[in-house]
Coordinates of C-alpha atoms and ligand atoms in Angstrom, one line a residue:
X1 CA 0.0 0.0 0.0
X2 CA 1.4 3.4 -1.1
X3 CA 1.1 6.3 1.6
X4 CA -1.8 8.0 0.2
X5 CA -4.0 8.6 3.1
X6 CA -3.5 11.7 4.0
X7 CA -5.5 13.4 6.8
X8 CA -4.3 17.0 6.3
X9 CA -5.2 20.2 8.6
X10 CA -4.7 23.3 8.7
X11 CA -3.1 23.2 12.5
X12 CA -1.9 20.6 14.7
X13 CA 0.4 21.0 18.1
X14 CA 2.4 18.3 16.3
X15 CA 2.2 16.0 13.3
X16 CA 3.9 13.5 15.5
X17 CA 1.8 13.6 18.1
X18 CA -1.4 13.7 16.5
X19 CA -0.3 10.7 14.6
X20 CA 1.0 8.7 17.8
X21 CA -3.0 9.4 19.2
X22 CA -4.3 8.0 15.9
X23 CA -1.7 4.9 15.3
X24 CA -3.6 2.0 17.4
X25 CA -6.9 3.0 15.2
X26 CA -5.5 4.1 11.7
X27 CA -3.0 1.8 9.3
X28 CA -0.5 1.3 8.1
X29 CA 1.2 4.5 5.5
X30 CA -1.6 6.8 6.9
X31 CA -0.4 10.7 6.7
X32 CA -0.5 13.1 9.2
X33 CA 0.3 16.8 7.4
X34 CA -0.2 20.1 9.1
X35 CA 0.0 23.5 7.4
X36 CA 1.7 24.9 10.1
X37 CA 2.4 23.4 14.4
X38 CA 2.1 25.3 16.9
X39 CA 4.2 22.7 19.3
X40 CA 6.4 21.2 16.7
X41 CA 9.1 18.8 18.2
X42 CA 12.5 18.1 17.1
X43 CA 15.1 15.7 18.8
X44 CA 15.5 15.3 22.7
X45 CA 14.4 19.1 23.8
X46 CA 14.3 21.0 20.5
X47 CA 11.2 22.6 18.8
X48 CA 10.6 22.5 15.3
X49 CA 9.6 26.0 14.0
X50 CA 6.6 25.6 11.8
X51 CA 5.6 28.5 10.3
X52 CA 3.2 28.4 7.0
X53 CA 5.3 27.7 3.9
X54 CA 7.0 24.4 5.2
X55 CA 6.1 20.8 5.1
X56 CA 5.5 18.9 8.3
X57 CA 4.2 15.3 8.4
X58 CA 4.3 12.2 10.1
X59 CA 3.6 8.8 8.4
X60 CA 2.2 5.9 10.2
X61 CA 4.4 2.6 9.5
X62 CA 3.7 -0.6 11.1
X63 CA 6.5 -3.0 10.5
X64 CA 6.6 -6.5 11.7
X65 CA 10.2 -5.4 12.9
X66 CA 12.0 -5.0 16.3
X67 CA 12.2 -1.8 18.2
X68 CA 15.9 -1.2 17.0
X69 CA 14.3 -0.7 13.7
X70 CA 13.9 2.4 14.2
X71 CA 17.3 3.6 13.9
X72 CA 17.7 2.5 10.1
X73 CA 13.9 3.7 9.4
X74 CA 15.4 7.0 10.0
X75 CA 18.1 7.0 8.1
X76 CA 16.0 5.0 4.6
X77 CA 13.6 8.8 5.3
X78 CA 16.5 10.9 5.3
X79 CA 17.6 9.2 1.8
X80 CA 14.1 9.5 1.1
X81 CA 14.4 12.9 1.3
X82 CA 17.7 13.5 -0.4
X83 CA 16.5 11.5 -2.8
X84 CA 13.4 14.6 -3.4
X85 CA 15.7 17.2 -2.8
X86 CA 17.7 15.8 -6.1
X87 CA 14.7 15.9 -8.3
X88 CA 14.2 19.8 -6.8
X89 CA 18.0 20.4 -8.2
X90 CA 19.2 20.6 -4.9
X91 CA 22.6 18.2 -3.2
X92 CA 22.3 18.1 -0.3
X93 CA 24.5 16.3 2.7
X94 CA 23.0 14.2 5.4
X95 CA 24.1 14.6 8.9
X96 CA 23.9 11.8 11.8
X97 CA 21.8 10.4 12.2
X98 CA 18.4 13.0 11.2
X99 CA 19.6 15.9 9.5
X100 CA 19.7 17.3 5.6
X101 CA 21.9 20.0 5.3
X102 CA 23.0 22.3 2.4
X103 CA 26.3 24.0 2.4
X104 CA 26.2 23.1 6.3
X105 CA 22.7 24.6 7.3
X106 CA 19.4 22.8 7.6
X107 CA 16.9 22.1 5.3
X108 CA 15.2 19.3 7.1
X109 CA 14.8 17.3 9.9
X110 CA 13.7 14.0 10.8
X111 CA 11.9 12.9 14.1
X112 CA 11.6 8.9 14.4
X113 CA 9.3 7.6 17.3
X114 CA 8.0 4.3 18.0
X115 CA 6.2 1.7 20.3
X116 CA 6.4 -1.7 20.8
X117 CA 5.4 -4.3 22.6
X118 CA 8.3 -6.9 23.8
X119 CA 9.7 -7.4 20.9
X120 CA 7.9 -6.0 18.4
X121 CA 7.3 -2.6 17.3
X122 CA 3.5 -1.7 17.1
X123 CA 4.1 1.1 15.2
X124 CA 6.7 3.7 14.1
X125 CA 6.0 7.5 13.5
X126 CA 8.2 9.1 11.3
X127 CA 7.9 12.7 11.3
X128 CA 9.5 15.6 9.0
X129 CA 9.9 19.0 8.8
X130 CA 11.0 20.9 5.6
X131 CA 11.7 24.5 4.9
X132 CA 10.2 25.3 2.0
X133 CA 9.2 28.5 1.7
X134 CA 8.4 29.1 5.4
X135 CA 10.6 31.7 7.9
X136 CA 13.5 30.9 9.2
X137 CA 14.0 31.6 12.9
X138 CA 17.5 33.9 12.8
X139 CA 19.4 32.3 15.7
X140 CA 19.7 28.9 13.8
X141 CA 21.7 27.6 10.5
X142 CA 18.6 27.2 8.9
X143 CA 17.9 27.3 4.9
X144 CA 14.7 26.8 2.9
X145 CA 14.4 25.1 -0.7
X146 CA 13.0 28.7 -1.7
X147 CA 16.2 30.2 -0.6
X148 CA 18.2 28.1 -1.9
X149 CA 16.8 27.6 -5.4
X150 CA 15.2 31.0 -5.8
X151 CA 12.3 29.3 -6.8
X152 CA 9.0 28.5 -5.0
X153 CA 8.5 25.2 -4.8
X154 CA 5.0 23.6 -5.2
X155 CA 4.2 22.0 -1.5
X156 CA 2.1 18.8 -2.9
X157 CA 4.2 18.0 -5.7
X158 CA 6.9 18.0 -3.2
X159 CA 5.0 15.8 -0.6
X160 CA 4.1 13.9 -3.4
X161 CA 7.3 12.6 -4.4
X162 CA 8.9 12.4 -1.0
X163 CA 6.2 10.0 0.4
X164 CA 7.2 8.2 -3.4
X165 CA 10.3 8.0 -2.4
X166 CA 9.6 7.1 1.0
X167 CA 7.7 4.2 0.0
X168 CA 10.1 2.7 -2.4
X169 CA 12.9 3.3 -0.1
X170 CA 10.7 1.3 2.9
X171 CA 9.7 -1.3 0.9
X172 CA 13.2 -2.0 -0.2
X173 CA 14.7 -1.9 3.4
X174 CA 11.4 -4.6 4.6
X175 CA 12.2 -6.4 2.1
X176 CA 16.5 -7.0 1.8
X177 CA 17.3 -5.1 4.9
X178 CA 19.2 -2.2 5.2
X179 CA 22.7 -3.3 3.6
X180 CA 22.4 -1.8 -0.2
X181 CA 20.8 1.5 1.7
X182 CA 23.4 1.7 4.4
X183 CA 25.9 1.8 1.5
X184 CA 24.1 4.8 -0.1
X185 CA 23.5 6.5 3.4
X186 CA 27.4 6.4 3.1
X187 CA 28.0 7.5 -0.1
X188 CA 25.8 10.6 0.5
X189 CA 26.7 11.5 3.6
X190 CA 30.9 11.7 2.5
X191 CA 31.5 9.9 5.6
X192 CA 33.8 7.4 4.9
X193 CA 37.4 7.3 6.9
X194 CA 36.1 10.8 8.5
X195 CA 37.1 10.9 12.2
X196 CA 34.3 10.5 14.6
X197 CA 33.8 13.2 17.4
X198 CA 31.6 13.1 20.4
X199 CA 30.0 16.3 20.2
X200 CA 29.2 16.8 24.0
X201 CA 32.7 15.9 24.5
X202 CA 34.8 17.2 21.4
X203 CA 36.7 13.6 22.3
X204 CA 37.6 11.7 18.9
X205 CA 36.3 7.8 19.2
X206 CA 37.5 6.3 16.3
X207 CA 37.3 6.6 12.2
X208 CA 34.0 6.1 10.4
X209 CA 34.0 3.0 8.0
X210 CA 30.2 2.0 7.1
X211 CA 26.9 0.9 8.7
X212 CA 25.6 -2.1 9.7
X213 CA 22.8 -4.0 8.6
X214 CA 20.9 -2.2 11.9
X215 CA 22.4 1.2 11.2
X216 CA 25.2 1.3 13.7
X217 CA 28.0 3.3 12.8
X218 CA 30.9 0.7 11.9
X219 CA 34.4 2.2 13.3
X220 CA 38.0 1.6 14.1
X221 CA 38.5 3.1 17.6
X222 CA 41.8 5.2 17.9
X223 CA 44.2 3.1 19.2
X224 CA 43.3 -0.1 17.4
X225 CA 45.4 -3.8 18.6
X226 CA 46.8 -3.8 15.1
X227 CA 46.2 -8.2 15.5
X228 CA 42.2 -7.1 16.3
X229 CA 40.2 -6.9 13.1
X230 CA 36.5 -6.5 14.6
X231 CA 35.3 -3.5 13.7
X232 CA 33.3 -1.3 17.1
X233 CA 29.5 -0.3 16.6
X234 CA 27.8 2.6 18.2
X235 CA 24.2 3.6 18.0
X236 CA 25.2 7.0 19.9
X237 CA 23.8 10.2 18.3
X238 CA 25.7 12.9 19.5
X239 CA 28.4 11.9 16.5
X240 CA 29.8 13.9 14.1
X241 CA 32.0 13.2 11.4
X242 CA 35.0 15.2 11.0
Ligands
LIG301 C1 15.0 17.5 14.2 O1 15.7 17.9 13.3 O2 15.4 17.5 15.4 C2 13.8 16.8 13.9 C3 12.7 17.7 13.4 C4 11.4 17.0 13.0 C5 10.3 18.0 12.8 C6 9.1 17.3 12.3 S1 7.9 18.4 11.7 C7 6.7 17.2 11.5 C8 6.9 16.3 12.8 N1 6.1 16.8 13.9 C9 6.9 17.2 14.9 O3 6.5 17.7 15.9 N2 8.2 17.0 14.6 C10 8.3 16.4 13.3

């Protein structure tokens, strides 16, 4: 089923939320879309500005997958969205784990909640939030498709082919598992034999060499035994590559 139920409104606190409420009753590849949020949430503490102009939804997914699917569910939307961008003649970089940037500033963001029960996941929200023509608050290194294209992008075409995108992509990764999109997560991010910097630290931890079939980050720590040749995983988020 393709992800064309879409419940749209004009206002919502939060796509997220609103679709969390609805998940136990609603199925699978339902849409949650708001013209604008008045609570929008990013990651840990953050808000989301949501001004009119920008996209903000929240699909409802219900894999038959374990709760540590949602890690590489996040990172199949933000190729999902790189993937749009493209077709809007803009390359842009991802940033770990939920970020699209261009030329180092945001463009979108990407807000991955779930539920389970034991061991299985009764849903996943995935929730995202694109500047495309809306404000942008001034204390942030925030950019909008708009601004960077100088063109006014049209808002359902872009949905449109994101949630095509989105659906391909999430097929794909049910389907083979995350190994052939972890290599393209890779690829766009530039990532490969970057350092690895704990950013509430600044401390290096090792160099970036892939991800794993459950979206760990593969690395060599710093001061490797040159006889060991397993490779350390982390499923931290306060990474960057450097
Ligand atoms: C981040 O970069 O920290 C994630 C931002 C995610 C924002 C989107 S907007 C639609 C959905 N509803 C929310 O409240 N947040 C996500």
């Amino acid at each position: 089923m393709s992800f064309n139920k879409i419940l749209h409104f004009e206002s919502l606190g939060s796509t997220n939320d609103h679709a969390k409420g609805l998940a136990a009753d609603y199925p699978h590849g339902t849409v949650v879309q708001a013209d604008i949020q008045t609570t929008g949430r990013g990651r840990g503490e953050n808000s989301w500005d949501s001004g009119p102009g920008g996209l903000y939804l929240s699909v409802i997914l219900k894999p038959e997958l374990q709760p540590q699917a949602t890690l590489p569910i996040t990172l199949v939307t933000a190729l999902a969205l790189a993937r749009t961008l493209e077709e809007f003649d803009v390359k842009t970089g991802i940033k770990w784990p939920n970020d699209i940037l261009v030329d180092g500033k945001k463009l979108a963001g990407i807000l991955t909640e779930g539920a389970s029960s034991g061991e299985r996941l009764d849903y996943v929200v995935v929730g995202t939030g694109i500047n495309l023509s809306n404000p942008l608050p001034d204390n942030l290194p925030a950019v909008s498709l708009e601004g960077v294209t100088g063109k006014k992008p049209d808002p359902q075409l872009f949905r449109d082919r994101y949630l095509h995108h989105l659906h391909l992509l999430y097929q794909q990764f049910v389907k083979d598992g995350f190994k052939e999109l972890g290599a393209e997560w890779t690829a766009r991010s530039g990532a490969s034999g970057k350092g690895l910097v704990d950013r509430r630290t600044g401390k290096t931890i090792g160099k970036f060499v892939g991800l794993a079939e459950d979206g760990a980050i593969l690395f060599w720590p710093p001061e490797r035994d040159p006889n060991c040749s397993e490779l350390e995983r982390s499923y931290e988020t306060e990474l960057d590559f450097v």
